Amino acid sequence: KDLVLVGGGHAHVYVLKSLAMTPMPGVRVTLIAKDLHTPYSGMLPGAVAGHYEDDETRVDLEPLCRNGGFRIVHDEAIGIDHDDGRVIVKSGRPGVRFDVASVDVGIAPRAGDVRGAEAFATPVKPICGFNARWEAMLRRVIESGKHCEVVIVGGGAGGAELALSMRHRTREELKRRGMDENLAKFTLVTRGTLMPSHAKRVRKTFLNIFAESGVDVIEGDGVVTAEQGKLTLESGRVVSADECIWCTQAGAAKWLRESTNLALDANGFIEVNPTLESTSHKNIFAAGDVANVLKHPRPKAGVFAVRQGPPLDKNLRRALLGEPLVDFTPQKLFLGLITTGGKSAVLSYGNLALGGLGPVGERLWRWKDKIDRKWMKMYQEIPEMKEAEVEQPAVALAAGSDTMAAIRAVPMRCGGCGAKVGATTLSRVMKRLEPIPTNPNVEVGIDQPDDAAVVSVPDGMVGVQTVDYFRAFVDDPYIFGQIAAVHALGDCWAMGADPHAALAIATVPYGLESQVEETLYQMMA
């Protein structure tokens, strides 16, 4: 069976390692991801503050997939073809077929809700590219050498951490260059109160920290218009903003509403059961910020995405085996370690608040640093995996006697001339590839197939022939087909010839007829 993971979010990172450590014979795993270096959100404020190098905060998905023998489709999902069971991708290549799929693509910015914000604000989401956007903004501030007003829009824990982290880093960079450390002035603007999902003691602690750090806080006054150099608030107040960071609640990707039939909530997030399976579509799962567990609503926080990894892994395995799924109930309270820019933190747990700027806060930061580095180490140091030898995979047995019979009855398994896919399989692939452009010099070709091809050579010209045949070095048959074609054409180009005909010989893995067809189609497309 085909398991397709859409996105490289925290829950999927866990699933990839679990499947690599304990593989399921008979299951082909494919990861579709736009970014293969997925950032760990818990370390983003530390990276912004300059406490971590960028590579220290990212999980490289390629080694995870390579050690597990998984396929990578380096592309962006833009839809789901529910009838054909395919994930549609942005590049236009053939969709990726699935038996079971899971979506963990995070969330997208909603700056479009405020006029001018998309043009004049720097969004935090998606966080995969935020560090580069922040570094570019920091360079602009320093290189200008002029007083700069920086406004962070959004009063949640994320906005508070980023405001303090940016203030800390900017001050340190300016001091290091012998410049005025107060050259940049920071202001946080929020429509409601600061950090509303945390206890009042946490809010009070952070208001004191903002005051000590010289960061202004404007509460209860949301942004209604963003323009070059300024923001207009609901009260009519105008705030100077040479740089604006947008850290409000983000929304779901638009393609989920526009190009799928999945049940979504009012904000476009995928509605899922406690099993993390879609409420509307069997065998499609969702986790992380993009999922809304209807029976257990929780804030969009990285801690919940991380903890959805094990139950998601368990239920994906059960779905592949046709077994009943198991409910997952997330904790109601969670421990938050919220950083303050420098190497200190505030502990938030229910009504409890500890730490801040001082020895306790510094010890809490070291604790958080240890937790984050331990989590990263689990996915940055991957041992080589050995593939288990299984005669009859559990997935095939669970699929029933019809599937086992289909495997045994795959046609054309003999050697010699018969060592090829069946005629019906090949015909279906060729039909799916239509229309196929044909050079006029091809007298007998794909458009009128026969036992052999007939190609004429124009008068005054000679035929240049070459052959290339080599094993796949990438797991994606579509990419490998492109590479193989260009590699073969390179010999013709090196001879100064214009290619006008090609004879393809393709070797595909043994398997169910439908899977053989799909692999051959992807390779030839």
Short mmCIF file of C-alpha atoms in Angstrom, two decimals:
data_model
loop_
_atom_site.label_atom_id
_atom_site.label_comp_id
_atom_site.label_asym_id
_atom_site.label_seq_id
_atom_site.Cartn_x
_atom_site.Cartn_y
_atom_site.Cartn_z
CA LYS A 1 0.00 0.00 0.00
CA ASP A 2 0.97 3.64 -0.46
CA LEU A 3 1.22 5.95 2.55
CA VAL A 4 1.63 9.60 1.57
CA LEU A 5 2.65 12.23 4.13
CA VAL A 6 1.85 15.77 2.98
CA GLY A 7 4.12 18.27 4.74
CA GLY A 8 7.07 17.99 7.09
CA GLY A 9 5.46 19.21 10.31
CA HIS A 10 6.45 18.08 13.81
CA ALA A 11 4.01 15.13 13.91
CA HIS A 12 5.21 13.85 10.53
CA VAL A 13 8.84 14.06 11.63
CA TYR A 14 7.99 11.59 14.40
CA VAL A 15 6.10 9.32 11.97
CA LEU A 16 9.03 9.26 9.52
CA LYS A 17 11.52 8.22 12.20
CA SER A 18 9.13 5.64 13.65
CA LEU A 19 8.54 4.03 10.24
CA ALA A 20 12.28 4.03 9.59
CA MET A 21 13.01 2.37 12.95
CA THR A 22 10.10 -0.07 12.74
CA PRO A 23 9.16 -0.41 9.06
CA MET A 24 5.97 -1.92 7.68
CA PRO A 25 6.91 -4.33 4.87
CA GLY A 26 4.56 -3.91 1.94
CA VAL A 27 4.08 -0.18 2.60
CA ARG A 28 5.66 2.43 0.34
CA VAL A 29 6.07 5.75 2.14
CA THR A 30 6.17 9.03 0.20
CA LEU A 31 6.80 12.47 1.69
CA ILE A 32 5.55 15.50 -0.23
CA ALA A 33 7.25 18.60 1.13
CA LYS A 34 8.01 22.07 -0.17
CA ASP A 35 10.79 22.51 2.41
CA LEU A 36 13.08 19.63 3.33
CA HIS A 37 14.73 21.48 6.23
CA THR A 38 11.80 21.81 8.61
CA PRO A 39 12.27 24.34 11.43
CA TYR A 40 11.49 23.50 15.04
CA SER A 41 9.13 26.24 16.20
CA GLY A 42 10.22 25.96 19.84
CA MET A 43 13.70 27.22 18.93
CA LEU A 44 12.65 30.02 16.57
CA PRO A 45 12.81 32.81 19.20
CA GLY A 46 16.28 31.60 20.22
CA ALA A 47 17.43 31.65 16.60
CA VAL A 48 16.04 35.17 16.15
CA ALA A 49 17.82 36.29 19.33
CA GLY A 50 21.11 34.88 18.02
CA HIS A 51 21.43 32.04 20.54
CA TYR A 52 21.35 29.32 17.86
CA GLU A 53 22.70 28.91 14.37
CA ASP A 54 20.02 28.27 11.75
CA ASP A 55 21.09 24.63 11.20
CA GLU A 56 20.74 23.90 14.93
CA THR A 57 17.00 24.62 14.74
CA ARG A 58 16.10 22.59 11.66
CA VAL A 59 15.44 18.90 10.99
CA ASP A 60 16.82 17.66 7.68
CA LEU A 61 14.09 15.40 6.32
CA GLU A 62 16.26 13.90 3.57
CA PRO A 63 18.39 11.65 5.85
CA LEU A 64 15.24 10.52 7.65
CA CYS A 65 13.68 9.46 4.36
CA ARG A 66 16.88 7.99 2.96
CA ASN A 67 17.48 5.78 6.00
CA GLY A 68 13.89 4.59 5.90
CA GLY A 69 13.90 3.99 2.14
CA PHE A 70 11.10 6.51 1.66
CA ARG A 71 10.38 8.50 -1.47
CA ILE A 72 10.57 12.30 -1.45
CA VAL A 73 8.51 14.49 -3.76
CA HIS A 74 10.08 17.93 -3.37
CA ASP A 75 6.96 19.85 -4.29
CA GLU A 76 4.01 21.70 -2.80
CA ALA A 77 0.59 20.08 -2.40
CA ILE A 78 -2.25 22.14 -3.89
CA GLY A 79 -5.18 19.73 -3.83
CA ILE A 80 -6.55 16.21 -3.42
CA ASP A 81 -8.25 14.17 -6.14
CA HIS A 82 -10.53 12.11 -3.93
CA ASP A 83 -11.99 10.01 -6.76
CA ASP A 84 -8.59 8.81 -7.96
CA GLY A 85 -6.88 8.89 -4.56
CA ARG A 86 -4.13 11.35 -5.50
CA VAL A 87 -2.43 14.38 -3.99
CA ILE A 88 -2.14 17.12 -6.61
CA VAL A 89 1.12 19.09 -6.60
CA LYS A 90 2.08 22.57 -7.79
CA SER A 91 4.70 21.63 -10.40
CA GLY A 92 2.07 20.03 -12.64
CA ARG A 93 3.62 16.57 -12.52
CA PRO A 94 1.23 13.61 -12.18
CA GLY A 95 -0.50 13.46 -8.81
CA VAL A 96 0.87 11.14 -6.12
CA ARG A 97 -1.36 8.14 -5.47
CA PHE A 98 -2.23 7.11 -1.90
CA ASP A 99 -4.12 4.44 0.00
CA VAL A 100 -3.67 6.33 3.28
CA ALA A 101 -2.67 9.99 3.49
CA SER A 102 -1.85 12.42 6.27
CA VAL A 103 -1.69 16.24 6.12
CA ASP A 104 0.67 18.21 8.37
CA VAL A 105 1.40 21.38 6.41
CA GLY A 106 1.19 23.93 9.22
CA ILE A 107 -0.61 27.23 8.70
CA ALA A 108 -0.36 30.24 6.42
CA PRO A 109 -0.34 33.99 7.17
CA ARG A 110 -3.64 35.88 7.31
CA ALA A 111 -2.23 39.34 6.74
CA GLY A 112 -4.79 39.73 3.94
CA ASP A 113 -7.47 40.33 6.61
CA VAL A 114 -6.01 43.84 7.12
CA ARG A 115 -5.75 46.26 4.20
CA GLY A 116 -2.14 46.80 3.17
CA ALA A 117 -0.64 44.19 5.51
CA GLU A 118 0.42 41.81 2.73
CA ALA A 119 2.36 44.61 1.03
CA PHE A 120 3.91 46.32 4.04
CA ALA A 121 4.33 43.61 6.72
CA THR A 122 6.74 40.68 7.15
CA PRO A 123 4.77 37.54 8.10
CA VAL A 124 6.09 35.10 10.69
CA LYS A 125 4.17 32.19 9.13
CA PRO A 126 5.25 30.04 7.48
CA ILE A 127 8.20 29.90 9.86
CA CYS A 128 10.34 27.91 7.39
CA GLY A 129 11.36 31.17 5.71
CA PHE A 130 11.02 33.62 8.57
CA ASN A 131 14.65 33.55 9.72
CA ALA A 132 15.83 34.70 6.29
CA ARG A 133 13.18 37.45 6.27
CA TRP A 134 14.23 38.54 9.76
CA GLU A 135 17.95 38.62 8.87
CA ALA A 136 17.16 40.77 5.82
CA MET A 137 15.16 43.16 8.01
CA LEU A 138 17.98 43.33 10.58
CA ARG A 139 20.47 44.23 7.84
CA ARG A 140 18.20 47.03 6.64
CA VAL A 141 17.98 48.47 10.15
CA ILE A 142 21.74 48.35 10.73
CA GLU A 143 22.84 49.52 7.28
CA SER A 144 20.51 52.52 7.31
CA GLY A 145 22.17 53.87 10.45
CA LYS A 146 19.00 55.84 11.17
CA HIS A 147 16.39 55.64 13.90
CA CYS A 148 13.94 52.84 13.03
CA GLU A 149 10.48 52.03 14.38
CA VAL A 150 9.79 48.28 14.46
CA VAL A 151 6.23 47.13 15.21
CA ILE A 152 5.22 43.56 16.05
CA VAL A 153 1.51 42.89 15.49
CA GLY A 154 0.13 40.08 17.64
CA GLY A 155 -0.05 39.69 21.41
CA GLY A 156 0.14 35.93 21.88
CA ALA A 157 3.12 34.14 23.39
CA GLY A 158 4.73 33.92 19.95
CA GLY A 159 4.47 37.66 19.36
CA ALA A 160 5.80 38.42 22.84
CA GLU A 161 8.79 36.10 22.43
CA LEU A 162 9.65 37.46 18.99
CA ALA A 163 9.39 41.10 20.08
CA LEU A 164 11.82 40.52 22.93
CA SER A 165 14.12 38.30 20.84
CA MET A 166 14.34 40.87 18.05
CA ARG A 167 14.96 43.65 20.57
CA HIS A 168 17.76 41.63 22.18
CA ARG A 169 19.46 40.70 18.90
CA THR A 170 19.22 44.20 17.44
CA ARG A 171 20.67 45.75 20.58
CA GLU A 172 23.56 43.25 20.62
CA GLU A 173 24.36 43.75 16.92
CA LEU A 174 24.33 47.54 17.27
CA LYS A 175 26.55 47.43 20.37
CA ARG A 176 29.01 45.12 18.60
CA ARG A 177 29.37 47.66 15.80
CA GLY A 178 29.80 50.57 18.21
CA MET A 179 26.45 52.05 17.23
CA ASP A 180 23.64 53.41 19.40
CA GLU A 181 21.92 50.34 20.86
CA ASN A 182 18.63 52.25 21.00
CA LEU A 183 18.69 53.05 17.28
CA ALA A 184 15.72 50.72 16.80
CA LYS A 185 12.54 51.26 18.82
CA PHE A 186 10.22 48.28 19.29
CA THR A 187 6.45 48.34 19.84
CA LEU A 188 4.01 45.43 20.22
CA VAL A 189 0.39 45.98 19.13
CA THR A 190 -2.45 43.59 19.97
CA ARG A 191 -6.19 43.71 19.40
CA GLY A 192 -6.89 42.12 22.80
CA THR A 193 -4.85 41.73 25.95
CA LEU A 194 -1.28 40.51 26.01
CA MET A 195 -0.97 36.68 26.09
CA PRO A 196 -4.69 36.02 26.77
CA SER A 197 -4.34 32.20 26.90
CA HIS A 198 -1.94 32.39 29.86
CA ALA A 199 -2.51 33.23 33.53
CA LYS A 200 -2.69 36.84 34.72
CA ARG A 201 0.59 36.39 36.58
CA VAL A 202 2.33 35.46 33.31
CA ARG A 203 0.84 38.52 31.62
CA LYS A 204 1.95 40.77 34.48
CA THR A 205 5.47 39.30 34.40
CA PHE A 206 5.80 39.98 30.70
CA LEU A 207 4.43 43.51 30.95
CA ASN A 208 7.20 44.20 33.47
CA ILE A 209 9.80 42.58 31.18
CA PHE A 210 8.63 44.68 28.22
CA ALA A 211 8.92 47.82 30.33
CA GLU A 212 12.45 46.91 31.47
CA SER A 213 13.45 46.08 27.88
CA GLY A 214 12.13 49.38 26.51
CA VAL A 215 9.44 47.76 24.36
CA ASP A 216 6.11 49.61 24.24
CA VAL A 217 2.90 47.56 24.42
CA ILE A 218 -0.41 48.75 22.95
CA GLU A 219 -3.32 46.54 24.08
CA GLY A 220 -6.96 46.50 22.98
CA ASP A 221 -6.32 48.39 19.73
CA GLY A 222 -6.03 46.25 16.60
CA VAL A 223 -4.56 47.28 13.27
CA VAL A 224 -7.06 48.25 10.56
CA THR A 225 -4.71 49.59 7.87
CA ALA A 226 -1.03 49.12 7.04
CA GLU A 227 0.78 51.63 4.87
CA GLN A 228 4.36 52.54 4.05
CA GLY A 229 5.90 53.70 7.32
CA LYS A 230 2.77 53.58 9.49
CA LEU A 231 -0.10 51.56 10.92
CA THR A 232 -3.60 52.86 11.67
CA LEU A 233 -5.33 51.30 14.69
CA GLU A 234 -9.02 50.81 15.48
CA SER A 235 -8.99 53.84 17.78
CA GLY A 236 -7.69 56.02 14.97
CA ARG A 237 -4.24 56.16 16.51
CA VAL A 238 -1.38 56.16 13.98
CA VAL A 239 1.77 54.25 14.89
CA SER A 240 5.05 54.78 13.02
CA ALA A 241 6.30 51.53 11.50
CA ASP A 242 9.45 51.48 9.37
CA GLU A 243 9.38 47.67 9.75
CA CYS A 244 6.32 45.58 10.63
CA ILE A 245 6.31 41.93 11.78
CA TRP A 246 2.94 40.15 11.43
CA CYS A 247 2.43 37.55 14.17
CA THR A 248 -1.36 37.31 14.48
CA GLN A 249 -3.30 34.04 14.35
CA ALA A 250 -2.59 32.46 10.97
CA GLY A 251 -5.09 30.50 8.88
CA ALA A 252 -5.18 27.27 6.93
CA ALA A 253 -3.80 26.94 3.40
CA LYS A 254 -6.31 28.07 0.78
CA TRP A 255 -6.00 24.90 -1.29
CA LEU A 256 -7.71 22.87 1.46
CA ARG A 257 -10.94 24.79 0.82
CA GLU A 258 -10.51 25.35 -2.91
CA SER A 259 -9.21 21.97 -4.06
CA THR A 260 -10.39 19.29 -1.62
CA ASN A 261 -13.70 17.93 -0.36
CA LEU A 262 -12.46 17.59 3.21
CA ALA A 263 -14.71 18.78 6.02
CA LEU A 264 -13.25 22.08 7.29
CA ASP A 265 -14.10 24.38 10.16
CA ALA A 266 -14.96 28.09 9.75
CA ASN A 267 -11.26 28.99 9.60
CA GLY A 268 -10.44 26.38 6.96
CA PHE A 269 -8.73 23.86 9.26
CA ILE A 270 -9.31 20.14 8.69
CA GLU A 271 -11.91 18.72 11.06
CA VAL A 272 -10.68 15.46 12.55
CA ASN A 273 -11.91 12.87 15.04
CA PRO A 274 -9.95 12.05 18.22
CA THR A 275 -8.22 9.41 16.08
CA LEU A 276 -6.83 12.29 13.92
CA GLU A 277 -8.73 10.88 10.92
CA SER A 278 -10.82 13.28 8.85
CA THR A 279 -14.45 13.45 9.90
CA SER A 280 -15.47 13.29 6.25
CA HIS A 281 -12.95 11.02 4.53
CA LYS A 282 -11.75 7.63 5.68
CA ASN A 283 -7.98 7.06 5.49
CA ILE A 284 -7.10 10.76 5.32
CA PHE A 285 -5.55 12.09 8.52
CA ALA A 286 -4.39 15.51 9.71
CA ALA A 287 -2.18 16.70 12.55
CA GLY A 288 -0.50 19.82 13.86
CA ASP A 289 -1.80 23.34 13.39
CA VAL A 290 -3.76 22.42 10.24
CA ALA A 291 -6.00 20.02 12.19
CA ASN A 292 -8.97 20.85 14.41
CA VAL A 293 -9.77 17.99 16.77
CA LEU A 294 -13.45 18.76 17.25
CA LYS A 295 -13.88 16.93 20.56
CA HIS A 296 -10.65 18.30 22.03
CA PRO A 297 -10.03 21.86 20.80
CA ARG A 298 -6.60 23.16 21.79
CA PRO A 299 -4.51 26.27 21.02
CA LYS A 300 -2.30 26.26 17.92
CA ALA A 301 0.88 25.48 19.85
CA GLY A 302 3.92 23.41 18.89
CA VAL A 303 3.65 21.31 22.05
CA PHE A 304 0.36 19.79 20.82
CA ALA A 305 1.74 19.13 17.33
CA VAL A 306 4.73 17.29 18.81
CA ARG A 307 2.53 15.15 21.04
CA GLN A 308 0.26 14.17 18.17
CA GLY A 309 3.18 12.32 16.56
CA PRO A 310 2.88 8.99 18.46
CA PRO A 311 -0.93 8.62 18.17
CA LEU A 312 -0.79 9.62 14.51
CA ASP A 313 1.89 6.99 13.85
CA LYS A 314 -0.16 4.35 15.67
CA ASN A 315 -3.35 5.10 13.75
CA LEU A 316 -1.66 5.33 10.35
CA ARG A 317 -0.31 1.83 10.94
CA ARG A 318 -3.75 0.61 12.02
CA ALA A 319 -5.38 2.17 8.94
CA LEU A 320 -2.88 0.45 6.65
CA LEU A 321 -3.65 -2.87 8.36
CA GLY A 322 -7.41 -2.29 8.32
CA GLU A 323 -7.58 -2.32 12.12
CA PRO A 324 -9.81 -0.15 14.36
CA LEU A 325 -8.35 3.26 15.17
CA VAL A 326 -7.60 4.44 18.71
CA ASP A 327 -8.76 7.76 20.17
CA PHE A 328 -6.20 10.24 21.47
CA THR A 329 -7.05 12.72 24.23
CA PRO A 330 -4.54 15.57 24.56
CA GLN A 331 -3.78 17.08 27.94
CA LYS A 332 -5.74 20.18 28.88
CA LEU A 333 -2.89 21.94 30.64
CA PHE A 334 0.58 22.19 29.19
CA LEU A 335 3.88 23.47 30.49
CA GLY A 336 5.05 26.57 28.67
CA LEU A 337 8.62 27.88 28.85
CA ILE A 338 8.43 31.31 27.25
CA THR A 339 11.69 33.07 26.47
CA THR A 340 12.38 36.73 27.20
CA GLY A 341 14.93 37.65 24.51
CA GLY A 342 18.09 36.98 26.48
CA LYS A 343 18.92 33.64 28.06
CA SER A 344 16.06 33.65 30.54
CA ALA A 345 12.50 32.33 30.48
CA VAL A 346 9.14 32.34 32.23
CA LEU A 347 7.40 29.12 33.24
CA SER A 348 3.63 29.06 32.61
CA TYR A 349 1.50 26.17 33.85
CA GLY A 350 -2.16 26.81 34.59
CA ASN A 351 -2.22 29.63 37.14
CA LEU A 352 1.45 29.13 38.00
CA ALA A 353 4.09 31.59 36.78
CA LEU A 354 7.81 31.47 37.61
CA GLY A 355 10.97 33.11 36.38
CA GLY A 356 11.65 36.20 34.33
CA LEU A 357 14.73 38.39 34.30
CA GLY A 358 16.89 36.90 37.04
CA PRO A 359 18.53 33.68 38.32
CA VAL A 360 15.32 31.61 38.25
CA GLY A 361 14.57 32.71 34.70
CA GLU A 362 18.11 31.87 33.62
CA ARG A 363 17.81 28.36 35.08
CA LEU A 364 14.47 27.91 33.27
CA TRP A 365 16.10 28.96 29.98
CA ARG A 366 18.84 26.37 30.44
CA TRP A 367 16.14 23.76 31.12
CA LYS A 368 14.25 24.73 27.96
CA ASP A 369 17.48 24.70 25.97
CA LYS A 370 18.21 21.16 27.18
CA ILE A 371 14.69 19.98 26.25
CA ASP A 372 14.86 21.54 22.78
CA ARG A 373 18.32 20.19 22.01
CA LYS A 374 17.28 16.70 23.16
CA TRP A 375 14.27 16.79 20.80
CA MET A 376 16.41 17.96 17.90
CA LYS A 377 19.07 15.32 18.57
CA MET A 378 16.47 12.57 18.13
CA TYR A 379 16.03 13.60 14.49
CA GLN A 380 19.45 14.97 13.61
CA GLU A 381 21.37 11.82 14.60
CA ILE A 382 19.77 8.92 12.75
CA PRO A 383 21.32 5.42 12.84
CA GLU A 384 21.44 3.35 9.68
CA MET A 385 18.37 1.12 9.43
CA LYS A 386 18.37 -2.50 8.30
CA GLU A 387 15.46 -3.68 6.20
CA ALA A 388 13.66 -6.63 7.71
CA GLU A 389 13.07 -9.67 5.51
CA VAL A 390 9.42 -10.69 5.57
CA GLU A 391 7.97 -13.34 3.27
CA GLN A 392 4.35 -12.22 3.57
CA PRO A 393 3.93 -8.58 4.69
CA ALA A 394 1.23 -8.00 7.31
CA VAL A 395 -0.25 -5.25 5.13
CA ALA A 396 -0.78 -7.68 2.24
CA LEU A 397 -2.28 -10.31 4.53
CA ALA A 398 -4.58 -7.72 6.11
CA ALA A 399 -5.78 -6.70 2.65
CA GLY A 400 -7.34 -10.14 2.28
CA SER A 401 -7.16 -13.16 0.01
CA ASP A 402 -8.07 -11.17 -3.11
CA THR A 403 -4.93 -9.06 -2.78
CA MET A 404 -2.70 -12.07 -2.19
CA ALA A 405 -4.24 -13.76 -5.22
CA ALA A 406 -3.65 -10.63 -7.31
CA ILE A 407 0.03 -10.61 -6.32
CA ARG A 408 0.44 -14.26 -7.30
CA ALA A 409 -1.43 -13.70 -10.56
CA VAL A 410 0.59 -10.72 -11.83
CA PRO A 411 0.98 -11.45 -15.56
CA MET A 412 4.21 -11.76 -17.57
CA ARG A 413 6.44 -12.90 -14.71
CA CYS A 414 8.40 -15.33 -16.92
CA GLY A 415 11.91 -14.59 -18.28
CA GLY A 416 13.12 -13.82 -21.78
CA CYS A 417 10.74 -11.91 -24.02
CA GLY A 418 8.05 -12.22 -21.37
CA ALA A 419 10.00 -10.28 -18.73
CA LYS A 420 7.87 -7.22 -19.18
CA VAL A 421 4.67 -5.67 -17.92
CA GLY A 422 1.48 -7.06 -19.37
CA ALA A 423 0.03 -5.63 -22.56
CA THR A 424 -3.04 -4.25 -20.76
CA THR A 425 -0.89 -2.46 -18.19
CA LEU A 426 1.31 -0.96 -20.90
CA SER A 427 -1.71 0.09 -22.96
CA ARG A 428 -3.26 1.87 -19.98
CA VAL A 429 -0.01 3.74 -19.31
CA MET A 430 0.30 4.85 -22.93
CA LYS A 431 -3.33 5.96 -22.93
CA ARG A 432 -2.70 8.10 -19.83
CA LEU A 433 0.32 9.71 -21.50
CA GLU A 434 -1.69 10.97 -24.48
CA PRO A 435 -1.30 13.22 -26.36
CA ILE A 436 2.30 12.28 -27.17
CA PRO A 437 4.07 14.58 -29.67
CA THR A 438 5.55 12.69 -32.63
CA ASN A 439 8.24 13.86 -35.07
CA PRO A 440 7.21 13.63 -38.77
CA ASN A 441 10.31 11.48 -39.43
CA VAL A 442 8.88 8.72 -37.22
CA GLU A 443 7.00 6.63 -39.79
CA VAL A 444 5.78 4.00 -37.34
CA GLY A 445 5.71 4.94 -33.67
CA ILE A 446 3.50 5.27 -30.63
CA ASP A 447 0.58 6.70 -32.58
CA GLN A 448 0.42 3.47 -34.67
CA PRO A 449 2.24 0.84 -32.61
CA ASP A 450 3.71 -2.26 -34.22
CA ASP A 451 6.42 -4.82 -33.46
CA ALA A 452 9.14 -2.27 -34.26
CA ALA A 453 9.53 1.44 -34.88
CA VAL A 454 10.32 2.88 -38.34
CA VAL A 455 12.28 6.14 -38.49
CA SER A 456 13.34 7.86 -41.73
CA VAL A 457 16.45 10.04 -42.11
CA PRO A 458 15.99 13.23 -44.17
CA ASP A 459 18.08 13.58 -47.34
CA GLY A 460 21.54 14.98 -46.74
CA MET A 461 21.57 14.02 -43.07
CA VAL A 462 22.89 11.06 -41.10
CA GLY A 463 21.45 9.19 -38.15
CA VAL A 464 23.14 9.50 -34.77
CA GLN A 465 22.28 6.72 -32.31
CA THR A 466 23.05 6.38 -28.63
CA VAL A 467 21.89 4.22 -25.75
CA ASP A 468 21.90 4.90 -22.00
CA TYR A 469 20.83 2.52 -19.28
CA PHE A 470 21.54 3.03 -15.61
CA ARG A 471 19.99 2.27 -12.26
CA ALA A 472 17.84 4.74 -10.33
CA PHE A 473 19.66 6.89 -7.80
CA VAL A 474 16.54 8.76 -6.64
CA ASP A 475 13.34 7.22 -5.28
CA ASP A 476 10.97 9.46 -7.24
CA PRO A 477 10.20 7.75 -10.60
CA TYR A 478 9.03 11.03 -12.16
CA ILE A 479 12.29 12.85 -11.36
CA PHE A 480 14.32 9.81 -12.39
CA GLY A 481 12.50 9.70 -15.75
CA GLN A 482 13.40 13.34 -16.35
CA ILE A 483 17.05 12.77 -15.41
CA ALA A 484 17.32 9.66 -17.60
CA ALA A 485 15.84 11.45 -20.62
CA VAL A 486 18.14 14.47 -20.30
CA HIS A 487 21.17 12.23 -19.71
CA ALA A 488 20.47 10.28 -22.90
CA LEU A 489 19.78 13.45 -24.90
CA GLY A 490 23.10 14.85 -23.70
CA ASP A 491 24.97 12.38 -25.91
CA CYS A 492 23.06 13.59 -28.96
CA TRP A 493 23.67 17.23 -28.11
CA ALA A 494 27.38 16.51 -27.61
CA MET A 495 27.49 15.17 -31.19
CA GLY A 496 25.77 18.26 -32.54
CA ALA A 497 22.64 16.29 -33.38
CA ASP A 498 18.99 17.32 -33.05
CA PRO A 499 17.05 14.46 -31.39
CA HIS A 500 13.77 13.53 -33.07
CA ALA A 501 13.06 9.97 -31.87
CA ALA A 502 13.58 8.01 -28.67
CA LEU A 503 13.21 4.37 -27.72
CA ALA A 504 12.57 3.89 -24.00
CA ILE A 505 13.46 0.80 -21.99
CA ALA A 506 12.15 1.00 -18.43
CA THR A 507 12.61 -1.40 -15.53
CA VAL A 508 10.07 -1.16 -12.72
CA PRO A 509 9.82 -3.02 -9.39
CA TYR A 510 7.67 -6.10 -9.15
CA GLY A 511 4.32 -5.58 -7.44
CA LEU A 512 0.58 -5.38 -7.87
CA GLU A 513 -0.47 -4.56 -11.41
CA SER A 514 -1.91 -1.20 -10.33
CA GLN A 515 1.36 -0.23 -8.62
CA VAL A 516 3.46 -1.33 -11.57
CA GLU A 517 1.24 0.76 -13.83
CA GLU A 518 1.54 3.81 -11.56
CA THR A 519 5.35 3.56 -11.33
CA LEU A 520 5.73 3.18 -15.10
CA TYR A 521 3.36 6.09 -15.72
CA GLN A 522 5.24 8.38 -13.34
CA MET A 523 8.56 7.44 -14.96
CA MET A 524 7.34 8.01 -18.52
CA ALA A 525 5.32 11.17 -17.82
#
